C-alpha atoms as a PDB file:
ATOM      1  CA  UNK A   1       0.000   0.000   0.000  1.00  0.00           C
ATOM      2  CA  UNK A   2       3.123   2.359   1.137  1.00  0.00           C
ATOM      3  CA  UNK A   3       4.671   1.381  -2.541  1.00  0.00           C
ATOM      4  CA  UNK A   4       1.461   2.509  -4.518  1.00  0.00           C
ATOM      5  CA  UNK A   5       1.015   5.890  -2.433  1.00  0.00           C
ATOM      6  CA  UNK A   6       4.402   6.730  -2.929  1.00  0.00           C
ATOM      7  CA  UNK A   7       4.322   5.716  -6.819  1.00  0.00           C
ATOM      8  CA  UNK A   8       1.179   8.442  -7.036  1.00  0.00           C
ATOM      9  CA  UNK A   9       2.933  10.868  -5.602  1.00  0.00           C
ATOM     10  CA  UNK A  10       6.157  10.268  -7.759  1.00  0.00           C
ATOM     11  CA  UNK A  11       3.753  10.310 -10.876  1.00  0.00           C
ATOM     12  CA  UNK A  12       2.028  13.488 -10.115  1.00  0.00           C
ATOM     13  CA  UNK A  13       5.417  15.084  -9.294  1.00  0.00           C
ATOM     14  CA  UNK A  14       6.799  13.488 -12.754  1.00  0.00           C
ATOM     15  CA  UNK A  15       4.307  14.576 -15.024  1.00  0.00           C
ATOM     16  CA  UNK A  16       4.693  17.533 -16.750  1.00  0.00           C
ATOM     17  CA  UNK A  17       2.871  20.495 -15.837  1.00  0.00           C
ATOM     18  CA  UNK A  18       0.106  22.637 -17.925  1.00  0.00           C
ATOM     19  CA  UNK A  19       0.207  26.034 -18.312  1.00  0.00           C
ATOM     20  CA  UNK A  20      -3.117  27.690 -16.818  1.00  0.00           C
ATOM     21  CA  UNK A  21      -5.023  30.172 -19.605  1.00  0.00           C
ATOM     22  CA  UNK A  22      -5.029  33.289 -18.269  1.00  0.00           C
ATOM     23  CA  UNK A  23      -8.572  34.650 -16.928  1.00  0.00           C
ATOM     24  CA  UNK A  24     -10.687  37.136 -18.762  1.00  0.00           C
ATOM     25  CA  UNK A  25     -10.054  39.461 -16.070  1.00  0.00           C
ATOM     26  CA  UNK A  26      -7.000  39.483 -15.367  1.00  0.00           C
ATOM     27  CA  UNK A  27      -5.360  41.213 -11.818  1.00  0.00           C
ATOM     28  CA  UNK A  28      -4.360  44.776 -12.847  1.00  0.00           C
ATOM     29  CA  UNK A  29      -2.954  47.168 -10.526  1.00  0.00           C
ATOM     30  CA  UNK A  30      -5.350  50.410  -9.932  1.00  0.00           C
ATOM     31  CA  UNK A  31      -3.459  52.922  -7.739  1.00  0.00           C
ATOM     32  CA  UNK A  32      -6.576  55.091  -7.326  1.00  0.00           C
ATOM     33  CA  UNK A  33      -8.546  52.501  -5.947  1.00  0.00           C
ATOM     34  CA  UNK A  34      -5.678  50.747  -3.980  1.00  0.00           C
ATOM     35  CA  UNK A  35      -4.712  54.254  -2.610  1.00  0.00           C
ATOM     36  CA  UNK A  36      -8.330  55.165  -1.625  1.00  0.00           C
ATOM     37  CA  UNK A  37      -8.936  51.263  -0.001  1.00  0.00           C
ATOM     38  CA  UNK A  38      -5.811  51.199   2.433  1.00  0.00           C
ATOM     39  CA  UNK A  39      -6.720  54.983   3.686  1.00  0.00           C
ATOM     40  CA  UNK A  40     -10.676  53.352   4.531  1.00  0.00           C
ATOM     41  CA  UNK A  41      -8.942  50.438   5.879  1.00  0.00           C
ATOM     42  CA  UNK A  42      -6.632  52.638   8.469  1.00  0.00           C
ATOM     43  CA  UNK A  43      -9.796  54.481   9.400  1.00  0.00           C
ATOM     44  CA  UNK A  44     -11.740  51.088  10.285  1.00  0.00           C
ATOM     45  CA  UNK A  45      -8.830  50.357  12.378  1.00  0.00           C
ATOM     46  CA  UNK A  46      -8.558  53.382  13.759  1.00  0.00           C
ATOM     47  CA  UNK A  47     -12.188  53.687  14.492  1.00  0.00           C
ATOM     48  CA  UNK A  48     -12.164  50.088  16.249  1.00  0.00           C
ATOM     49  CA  UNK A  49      -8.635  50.729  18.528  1.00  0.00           C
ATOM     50  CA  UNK A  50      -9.053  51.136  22.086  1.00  0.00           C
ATOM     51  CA  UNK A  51      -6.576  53.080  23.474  1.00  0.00           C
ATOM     52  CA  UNK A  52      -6.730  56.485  22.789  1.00  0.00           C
ATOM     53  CA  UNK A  53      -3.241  57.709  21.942  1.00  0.00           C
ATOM     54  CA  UNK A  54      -2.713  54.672  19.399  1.00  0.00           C
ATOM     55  CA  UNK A  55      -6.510  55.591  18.117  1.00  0.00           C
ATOM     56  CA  UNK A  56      -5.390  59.306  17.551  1.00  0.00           C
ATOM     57  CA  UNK A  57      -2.208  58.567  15.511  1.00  0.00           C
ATOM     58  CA  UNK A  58      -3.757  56.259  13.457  1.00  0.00           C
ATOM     59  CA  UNK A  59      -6.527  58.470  12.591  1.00  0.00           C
ATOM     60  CA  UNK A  60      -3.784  61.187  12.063  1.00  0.00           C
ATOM     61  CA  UNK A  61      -2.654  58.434   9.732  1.00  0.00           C
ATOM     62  CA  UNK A  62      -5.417  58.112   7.898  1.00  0.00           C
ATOM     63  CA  UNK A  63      -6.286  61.572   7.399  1.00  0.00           C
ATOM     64  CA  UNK A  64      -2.959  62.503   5.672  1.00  0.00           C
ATOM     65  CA  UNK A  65      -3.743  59.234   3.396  1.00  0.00           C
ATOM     66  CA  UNK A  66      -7.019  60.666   2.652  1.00  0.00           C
ATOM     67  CA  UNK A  67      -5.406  63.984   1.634  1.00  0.00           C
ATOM     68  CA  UNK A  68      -3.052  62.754   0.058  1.00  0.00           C
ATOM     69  CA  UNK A  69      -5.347  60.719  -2.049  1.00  0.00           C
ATOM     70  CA  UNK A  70      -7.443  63.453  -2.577  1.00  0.00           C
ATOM     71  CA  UNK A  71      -4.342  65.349  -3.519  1.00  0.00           C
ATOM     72  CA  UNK A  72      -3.410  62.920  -6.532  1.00  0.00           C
ATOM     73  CA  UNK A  73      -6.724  62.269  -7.551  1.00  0.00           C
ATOM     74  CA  UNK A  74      -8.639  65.418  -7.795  1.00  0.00           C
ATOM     75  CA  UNK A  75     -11.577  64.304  -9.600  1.00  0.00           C
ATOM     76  CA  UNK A  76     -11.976  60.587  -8.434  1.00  0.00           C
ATOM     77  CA  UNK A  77     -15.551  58.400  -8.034  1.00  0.00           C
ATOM     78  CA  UNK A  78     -14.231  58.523  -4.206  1.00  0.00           C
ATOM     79  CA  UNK A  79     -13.416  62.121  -3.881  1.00  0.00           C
ATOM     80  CA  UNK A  80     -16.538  63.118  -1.634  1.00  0.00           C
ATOM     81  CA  UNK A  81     -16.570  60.686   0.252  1.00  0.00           C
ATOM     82  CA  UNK A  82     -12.551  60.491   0.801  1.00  0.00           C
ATOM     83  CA  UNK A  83     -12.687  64.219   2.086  1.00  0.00           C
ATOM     84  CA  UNK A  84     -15.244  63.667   4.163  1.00  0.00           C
ATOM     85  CA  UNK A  85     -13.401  61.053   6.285  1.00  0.00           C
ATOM     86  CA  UNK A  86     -10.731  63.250   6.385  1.00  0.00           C
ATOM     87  CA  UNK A  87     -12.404  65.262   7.835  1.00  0.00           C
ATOM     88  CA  UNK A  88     -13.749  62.724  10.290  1.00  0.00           C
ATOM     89  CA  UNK A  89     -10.217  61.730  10.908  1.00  0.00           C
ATOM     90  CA  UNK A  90      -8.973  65.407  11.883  1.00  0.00           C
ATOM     91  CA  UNK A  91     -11.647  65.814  14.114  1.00  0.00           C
ATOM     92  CA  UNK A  92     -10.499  62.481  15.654  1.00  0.00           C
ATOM     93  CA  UNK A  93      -6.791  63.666  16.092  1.00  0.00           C
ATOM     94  CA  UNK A  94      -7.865  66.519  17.539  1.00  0.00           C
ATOM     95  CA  UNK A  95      -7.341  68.595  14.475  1.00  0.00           C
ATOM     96  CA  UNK A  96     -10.821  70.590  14.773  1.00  0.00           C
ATOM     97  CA  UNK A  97      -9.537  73.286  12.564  1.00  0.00           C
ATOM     98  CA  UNK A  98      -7.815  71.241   9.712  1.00  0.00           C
ATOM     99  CA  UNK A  99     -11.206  69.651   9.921  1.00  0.00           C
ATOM    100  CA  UNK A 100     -13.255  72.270   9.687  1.00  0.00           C
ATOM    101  CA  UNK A 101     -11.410  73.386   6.300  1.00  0.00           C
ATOM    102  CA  UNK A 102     -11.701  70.438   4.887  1.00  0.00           C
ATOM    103  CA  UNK A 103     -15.675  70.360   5.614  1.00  0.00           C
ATOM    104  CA  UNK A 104     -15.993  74.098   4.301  1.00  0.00           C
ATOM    105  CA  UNK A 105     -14.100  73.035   0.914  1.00  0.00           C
ATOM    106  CA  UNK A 106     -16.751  70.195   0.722  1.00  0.00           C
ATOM    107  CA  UNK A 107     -19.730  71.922   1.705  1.00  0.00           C
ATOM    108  CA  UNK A 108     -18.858  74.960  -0.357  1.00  0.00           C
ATOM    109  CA  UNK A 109     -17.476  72.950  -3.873  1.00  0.00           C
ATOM    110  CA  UNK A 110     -18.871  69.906  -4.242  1.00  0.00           C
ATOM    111  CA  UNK A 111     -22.461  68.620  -4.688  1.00  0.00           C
ATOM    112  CA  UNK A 112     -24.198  65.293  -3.039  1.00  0.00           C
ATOM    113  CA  UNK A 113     -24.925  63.567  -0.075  1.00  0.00           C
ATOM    114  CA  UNK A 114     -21.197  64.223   1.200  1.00  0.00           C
ATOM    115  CA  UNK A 115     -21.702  67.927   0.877  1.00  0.00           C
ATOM    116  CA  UNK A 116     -24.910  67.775   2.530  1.00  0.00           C
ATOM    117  CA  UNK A 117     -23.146  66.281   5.502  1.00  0.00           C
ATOM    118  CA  UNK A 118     -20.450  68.518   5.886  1.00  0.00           C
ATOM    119  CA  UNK A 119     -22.858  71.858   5.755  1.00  0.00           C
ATOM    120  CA  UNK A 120     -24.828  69.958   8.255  1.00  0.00           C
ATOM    121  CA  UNK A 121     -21.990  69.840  10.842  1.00  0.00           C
ATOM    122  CA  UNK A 122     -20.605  73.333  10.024  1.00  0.00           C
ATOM    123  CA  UNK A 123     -24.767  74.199  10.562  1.00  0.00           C
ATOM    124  CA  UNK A 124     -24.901  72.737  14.060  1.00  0.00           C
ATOM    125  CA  UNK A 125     -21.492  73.600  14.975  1.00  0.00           C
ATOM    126  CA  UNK A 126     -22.635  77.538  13.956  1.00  0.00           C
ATOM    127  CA  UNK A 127     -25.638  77.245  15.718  1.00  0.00           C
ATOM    128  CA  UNK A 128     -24.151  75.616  18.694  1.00  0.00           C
ATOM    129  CA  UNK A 129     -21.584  79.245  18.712  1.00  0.00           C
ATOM    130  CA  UNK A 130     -24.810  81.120  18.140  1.00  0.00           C
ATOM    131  CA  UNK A 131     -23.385  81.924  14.672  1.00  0.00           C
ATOM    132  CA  UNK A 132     -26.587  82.420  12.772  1.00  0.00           C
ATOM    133  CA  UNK A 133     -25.703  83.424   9.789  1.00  0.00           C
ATOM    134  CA  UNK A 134     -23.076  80.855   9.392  1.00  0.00           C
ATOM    135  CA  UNK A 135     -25.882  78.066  10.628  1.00  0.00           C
ATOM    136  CA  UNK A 136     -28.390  79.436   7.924  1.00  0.00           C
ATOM    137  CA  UNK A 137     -26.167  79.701   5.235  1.00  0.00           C
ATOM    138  CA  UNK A 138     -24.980  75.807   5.871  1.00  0.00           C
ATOM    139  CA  UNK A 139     -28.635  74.849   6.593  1.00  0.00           C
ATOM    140  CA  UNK A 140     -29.529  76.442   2.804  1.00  0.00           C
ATOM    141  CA  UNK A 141     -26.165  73.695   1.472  1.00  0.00           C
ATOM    142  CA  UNK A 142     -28.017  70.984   3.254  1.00  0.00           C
ATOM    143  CA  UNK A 143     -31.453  71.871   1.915  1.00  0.00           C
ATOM    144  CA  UNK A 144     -30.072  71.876  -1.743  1.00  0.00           C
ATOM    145  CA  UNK A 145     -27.504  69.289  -1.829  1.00  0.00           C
ATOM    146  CA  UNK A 146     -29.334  66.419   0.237  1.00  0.00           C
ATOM    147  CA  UNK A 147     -31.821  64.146  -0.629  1.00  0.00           C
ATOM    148  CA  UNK A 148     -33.621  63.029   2.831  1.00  0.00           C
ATOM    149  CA  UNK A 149     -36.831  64.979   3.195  1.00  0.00           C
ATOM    150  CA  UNK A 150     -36.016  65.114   7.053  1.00  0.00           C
ATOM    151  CA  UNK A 151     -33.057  67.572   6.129  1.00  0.00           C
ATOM    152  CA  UNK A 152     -35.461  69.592   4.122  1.00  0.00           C
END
């Protein structure tokens, strides 16, 4: 039994291979899309670390990935949605004014969903500072840019 297990193996080993065809889809690189998928990932991490020094240099981390993604690919499918996490990520470090910026340049440039969330922080954080007409002109972003009738 030993003999015809081993003469198997010897056979497999000994025949001669067969190249694979390659798939119709073969793996490409995509920088964009790598570059934009390890800043998310760092976030997630970030997001889910317990201690709070490690969770604040990660996110600090992050954010400069974001930026710098947002940096190289000005006019991505991710773009909105990058720039709003790096936001999110500054705010996280403790970088409330970096933050802020980067919300303004979103609510005040781009259009969408991701727009409409960044006015509707800069509204409540105006409001909270009793900054009217900061808070209404942010409110009026979030009233055109957003979809959800409860933001209306």
């Amino acid at each position: 039994m030993k003999a015809l297990t081993y003469l198997t193996a010897l056979a497999a080993v000994a025949s001669p291979l067969t190249a694979q065809q390659p798939a119709d889809n073969p793996l490409v690189s995509n920088r964009e899309a790598d570059s934009y998928a390890i800043a998310e990932q760092l976030y997630v991490q970030a997001r889910n670390t317990a201690d709070p020094s490690n969770k604040a240099s990660a996110m600090y981390r992050a954010a400069e990935l974001f930026k710098s993604y947002n940096k190289t690919y000005p006019k991505a499918a991710n773009r909105d949605k990058a720039l709003y996490l790096q936001a999110v990520c500054q705010q996280e470090c403790g970088e409330a004014s970096g933050a802020n910026a980067t919300l303004g340049t979103l609510a005040n440039t781009m259009h969408g969903e991701y727009a409409a969330a960044a006015a509707y922080k800069l509204a409540t954080q105006s409001a909270d500072r009793q900054m009217w007409d900061n808070a209404i002109g942010y409110f009026r972003i979030v009233s055109k840019e957003t979809k959800r009738d409860e933001l209306r």
